[in-house]
């Protein structure tokens, strides 16, 4: 147990500062105009991603129920967060256009 905690602590101590500095560098380059901003999501892209995510959640739940073994659904959770972000971005873009 202590080895796992040490390994996770080391991993976080290395990758969190690296991730933060990479994000800041990306924002700086984006603000300077050296990196293009991401394309705005369309309604069809959001619908397709929502359908894919629903299927992914279904497969995950089917596996958990079928094997009676719990797995943490990290990818579906991250996908759900990304879908919410895309929906908010789509709504904000439409409000600005109106």
PDB file of C-alpha atoms in Angstrom:
ATOM      1  CA  UNK A   1       0.000   0.000   0.000  1.00  0.00           C
ATOM      2  CA  UNK A   2       2.826   2.397   0.866  1.00  0.00           C
ATOM      3  CA  UNK A   3       4.562   1.598  -2.436  1.00  0.00           C
ATOM      4  CA  UNK A   4       1.431   2.510  -4.379  1.00  0.00           C
ATOM      5  CA  UNK A   5       1.047   5.777  -2.483  1.00  0.00           C
ATOM      6  CA  UNK A   6       4.697   6.606  -3.128  1.00  0.00           C
ATOM      7  CA  UNK A   7       4.355   5.774  -6.817  1.00  0.00           C
ATOM      8  CA  UNK A   8       1.186   7.858  -7.199  1.00  0.00           C
ATOM      9  CA  UNK A   9       2.757  10.744  -5.259  1.00  0.00           C
ATOM     10  CA  UNK A  10       5.850  10.677  -7.460  1.00  0.00           C
ATOM     11  CA  UNK A  11       3.728  10.521 -10.599  1.00  0.00           C
ATOM     12  CA  UNK A  12       1.648  13.505  -9.481  1.00  0.00           C
ATOM     13  CA  UNK A  13       4.691  15.484  -8.340  1.00  0.00           C
ATOM     14  CA  UNK A  14       6.216  15.130 -11.805  1.00  0.00           C
ATOM     15  CA  UNK A  15       3.254  15.382 -14.150  1.00  0.00           C
ATOM     16  CA  UNK A  16       1.074  18.043 -12.516  1.00  0.00           C
ATOM     17  CA  UNK A  17       3.714  20.820 -12.799  1.00  0.00           C
ATOM     18  CA  UNK A  18       4.569  19.656 -16.328  1.00  0.00           C
ATOM     19  CA  UNK A  19       0.910  19.729 -17.333  1.00  0.00           C
ATOM     20  CA  UNK A  20       0.371  23.184 -15.853  1.00  0.00           C
ATOM     21  CA  UNK A  21       3.406  24.646 -17.596  1.00  0.00           C
ATOM     22  CA  UNK A  22       2.412  23.017 -20.904  1.00  0.00           C
ATOM     23  CA  UNK A  23      -1.083  24.505 -20.590  1.00  0.00           C
ATOM     24  CA  UNK A  24       0.324  27.975 -19.850  1.00  0.00           C
ATOM     25  CA  UNK A  25       2.690  27.731 -22.823  1.00  0.00           C
ATOM     26  CA  UNK A  26      -0.181  26.660 -25.063  1.00  0.00           C
ATOM     27  CA  UNK A  27      -2.317  29.594 -23.878  1.00  0.00           C
ATOM     28  CA  UNK A  28       0.565  32.006 -24.438  1.00  0.00           C
ATOM     29  CA  UNK A  29       1.098  30.734 -27.988  1.00  0.00           C
ATOM     30  CA  UNK A  30      -2.638  30.848 -28.673  1.00  0.00           C
ATOM     31  CA  UNK A  31      -2.877  34.437 -27.413  1.00  0.00           C
ATOM     32  CA  UNK A  32       0.106  35.396 -29.588  1.00  0.00           C
ATOM     33  CA  UNK A  33      -1.698  33.959 -32.614  1.00  0.00           C
ATOM     34  CA  UNK A  34       0.868  31.244 -33.281  1.00  0.00           C
ATOM     35  CA  UNK A  35      -1.636  28.444 -32.655  1.00  0.00           C
ATOM     36  CA  UNK A  36      -5.071  28.430 -34.212  1.00  0.00           C
ATOM     37  CA  UNK A  37      -8.035  28.253 -31.906  1.00  0.00           C
ATOM     38  CA  UNK A  38      -9.923  25.005 -31.970  1.00  0.00           C
ATOM     39  CA  UNK A  39     -12.798  24.745 -34.412  1.00  0.00           C
ATOM     40  CA  UNK A  40     -16.228  25.439 -32.997  1.00  0.00           C
ATOM     41  CA  UNK A  41     -18.378  22.326 -32.523  1.00  0.00           C
ATOM     42  CA  UNK A  42     -21.385  21.883 -34.767  1.00  0.00           C
ATOM     43  CA  UNK A  43     -24.751  20.525 -33.719  1.00  0.00           C
ATOM     44  CA  UNK A  44     -24.209  17.280 -35.658  1.00  0.00           C
ATOM     45  CA  UNK A  45     -20.811  16.712 -34.027  1.00  0.00           C
ATOM     46  CA  UNK A  46     -22.332  17.130 -30.577  1.00  0.00           C
ATOM     47  CA  UNK A  47     -25.169  14.721 -31.382  1.00  0.00           C
ATOM     48  CA  UNK A  48     -22.751  12.119 -32.786  1.00  0.00           C
ATOM     49  CA  UNK A  49     -20.488  12.416 -29.747  1.00  0.00           C
ATOM     50  CA  UNK A  50     -23.490  12.090 -27.404  1.00  0.00           C
ATOM     51  CA  UNK A  51     -24.609   8.901 -29.194  1.00  0.00           C
ATOM     52  CA  UNK A  52     -21.077   7.474 -29.010  1.00  0.00           C
ATOM     53  CA  UNK A  53     -20.863   8.358 -25.336  1.00  0.00           C
ATOM     54  CA  UNK A  54     -24.220   6.720 -24.619  1.00  0.00           C
ATOM     55  CA  UNK A  55     -23.002   3.511 -26.260  1.00  0.00           C
ATOM     56  CA  UNK A  56     -19.750   3.702 -24.277  1.00  0.00           C
ATOM     57  CA  UNK A  57     -21.657   4.122 -20.991  1.00  0.00           C
ATOM     58  CA  UNK A  58     -23.877   1.191 -21.984  1.00  0.00           C
ATOM     59  CA  UNK A  59     -20.896  -1.062 -22.671  1.00  0.00           C
ATOM     60  CA  UNK A  60     -19.297  -0.039 -19.384  1.00  0.00           C
ATOM     61  CA  UNK A  61     -22.451  -0.731 -17.389  1.00  0.00           C
ATOM     62  CA  UNK A  62     -23.011  -4.012 -19.243  1.00  0.00           C
ATOM     63  CA  UNK A  63     -19.493  -5.116 -18.284  1.00  0.00           C
ATOM     64  CA  UNK A  64     -19.935  -4.098 -14.645  1.00  0.00           C
ATOM     65  CA  UNK A  65     -23.298  -5.867 -14.355  1.00  0.00           C
ATOM     66  CA  UNK A  66     -22.214  -8.925 -16.345  1.00  0.00           C
ATOM     67  CA  UNK A  67     -19.007  -9.610 -14.455  1.00  0.00           C
ATOM     68  CA  UNK A  68     -20.140  -8.296 -11.055  1.00  0.00           C
ATOM     69  CA  UNK A  69     -16.736  -6.628 -10.887  1.00  0.00           C
ATOM     70  CA  UNK A  70     -16.501  -2.865 -10.474  1.00  0.00           C
ATOM     71  CA  UNK A  71     -14.253  -0.898 -12.779  1.00  0.00           C
ATOM     72  CA  UNK A  72     -13.884   2.842 -12.491  1.00  0.00           C
ATOM     73  CA  UNK A  73     -15.410   4.363 -15.664  1.00  0.00           C
ATOM     74  CA  UNK A  74     -12.715   6.990 -16.223  1.00  0.00           C
ATOM     75  CA  UNK A  75     -13.047   7.274 -20.007  1.00  0.00           C
ATOM     76  CA  UNK A  76     -16.849   7.664 -19.983  1.00  0.00           C
ATOM     77  CA  UNK A  77     -16.550  10.278 -17.223  1.00  0.00           C
ATOM     78  CA  UNK A  78     -13.928  12.238 -19.162  1.00  0.00           C
ATOM     79  CA  UNK A  79     -16.103  11.945 -22.284  1.00  0.00           C
ATOM     80  CA  UNK A  80     -19.112  13.281 -20.387  1.00  0.00           C
ATOM     81  CA  UNK A  81     -17.103  16.254 -19.165  1.00  0.00           C
ATOM     82  CA  UNK A  82     -15.920  16.894 -22.742  1.00  0.00           C
ATOM     83  CA  UNK A  83     -19.512  16.685 -24.014  1.00  0.00           C
ATOM     84  CA  UNK A  84     -20.682  19.208 -21.427  1.00  0.00           C
ATOM     85  CA  UNK A  85     -17.824  21.518 -22.430  1.00  0.00           C
ATOM     86  CA  UNK A  86     -18.765  21.201 -26.123  1.00  0.00           C
ATOM     87  CA  UNK A  87     -22.434  21.922 -25.415  1.00  0.00           C
ATOM     88  CA  UNK A  88     -21.523  25.015 -23.395  1.00  0.00           C
ATOM     89  CA  UNK A  89     -19.165  26.175 -26.130  1.00  0.00           C
ATOM     90  CA  UNK A  90     -21.849  25.646 -28.780  1.00  0.00           C
ATOM     91  CA  UNK A  91     -24.436  27.598 -26.759  1.00  0.00           C
ATOM     92  CA  UNK A  92     -22.015  30.457 -26.041  1.00  0.00           C
ATOM     93  CA  UNK A  93     -21.097  30.729 -29.724  1.00  0.00           C
ATOM     94  CA  UNK A  94     -24.775  30.879 -30.683  1.00  0.00           C
ATOM     95  CA  UNK A  95     -25.490  33.557 -28.072  1.00  0.00           C
ATOM     96  CA  UNK A  96     -22.636  35.688 -29.389  1.00  0.00           C
ATOM     97  CA  UNK A  97     -23.896  35.334 -32.958  1.00  0.00           C
ATOM     98  CA  UNK A  98     -27.435  36.429 -32.051  1.00  0.00           C
TER      99      UNK A  98
END
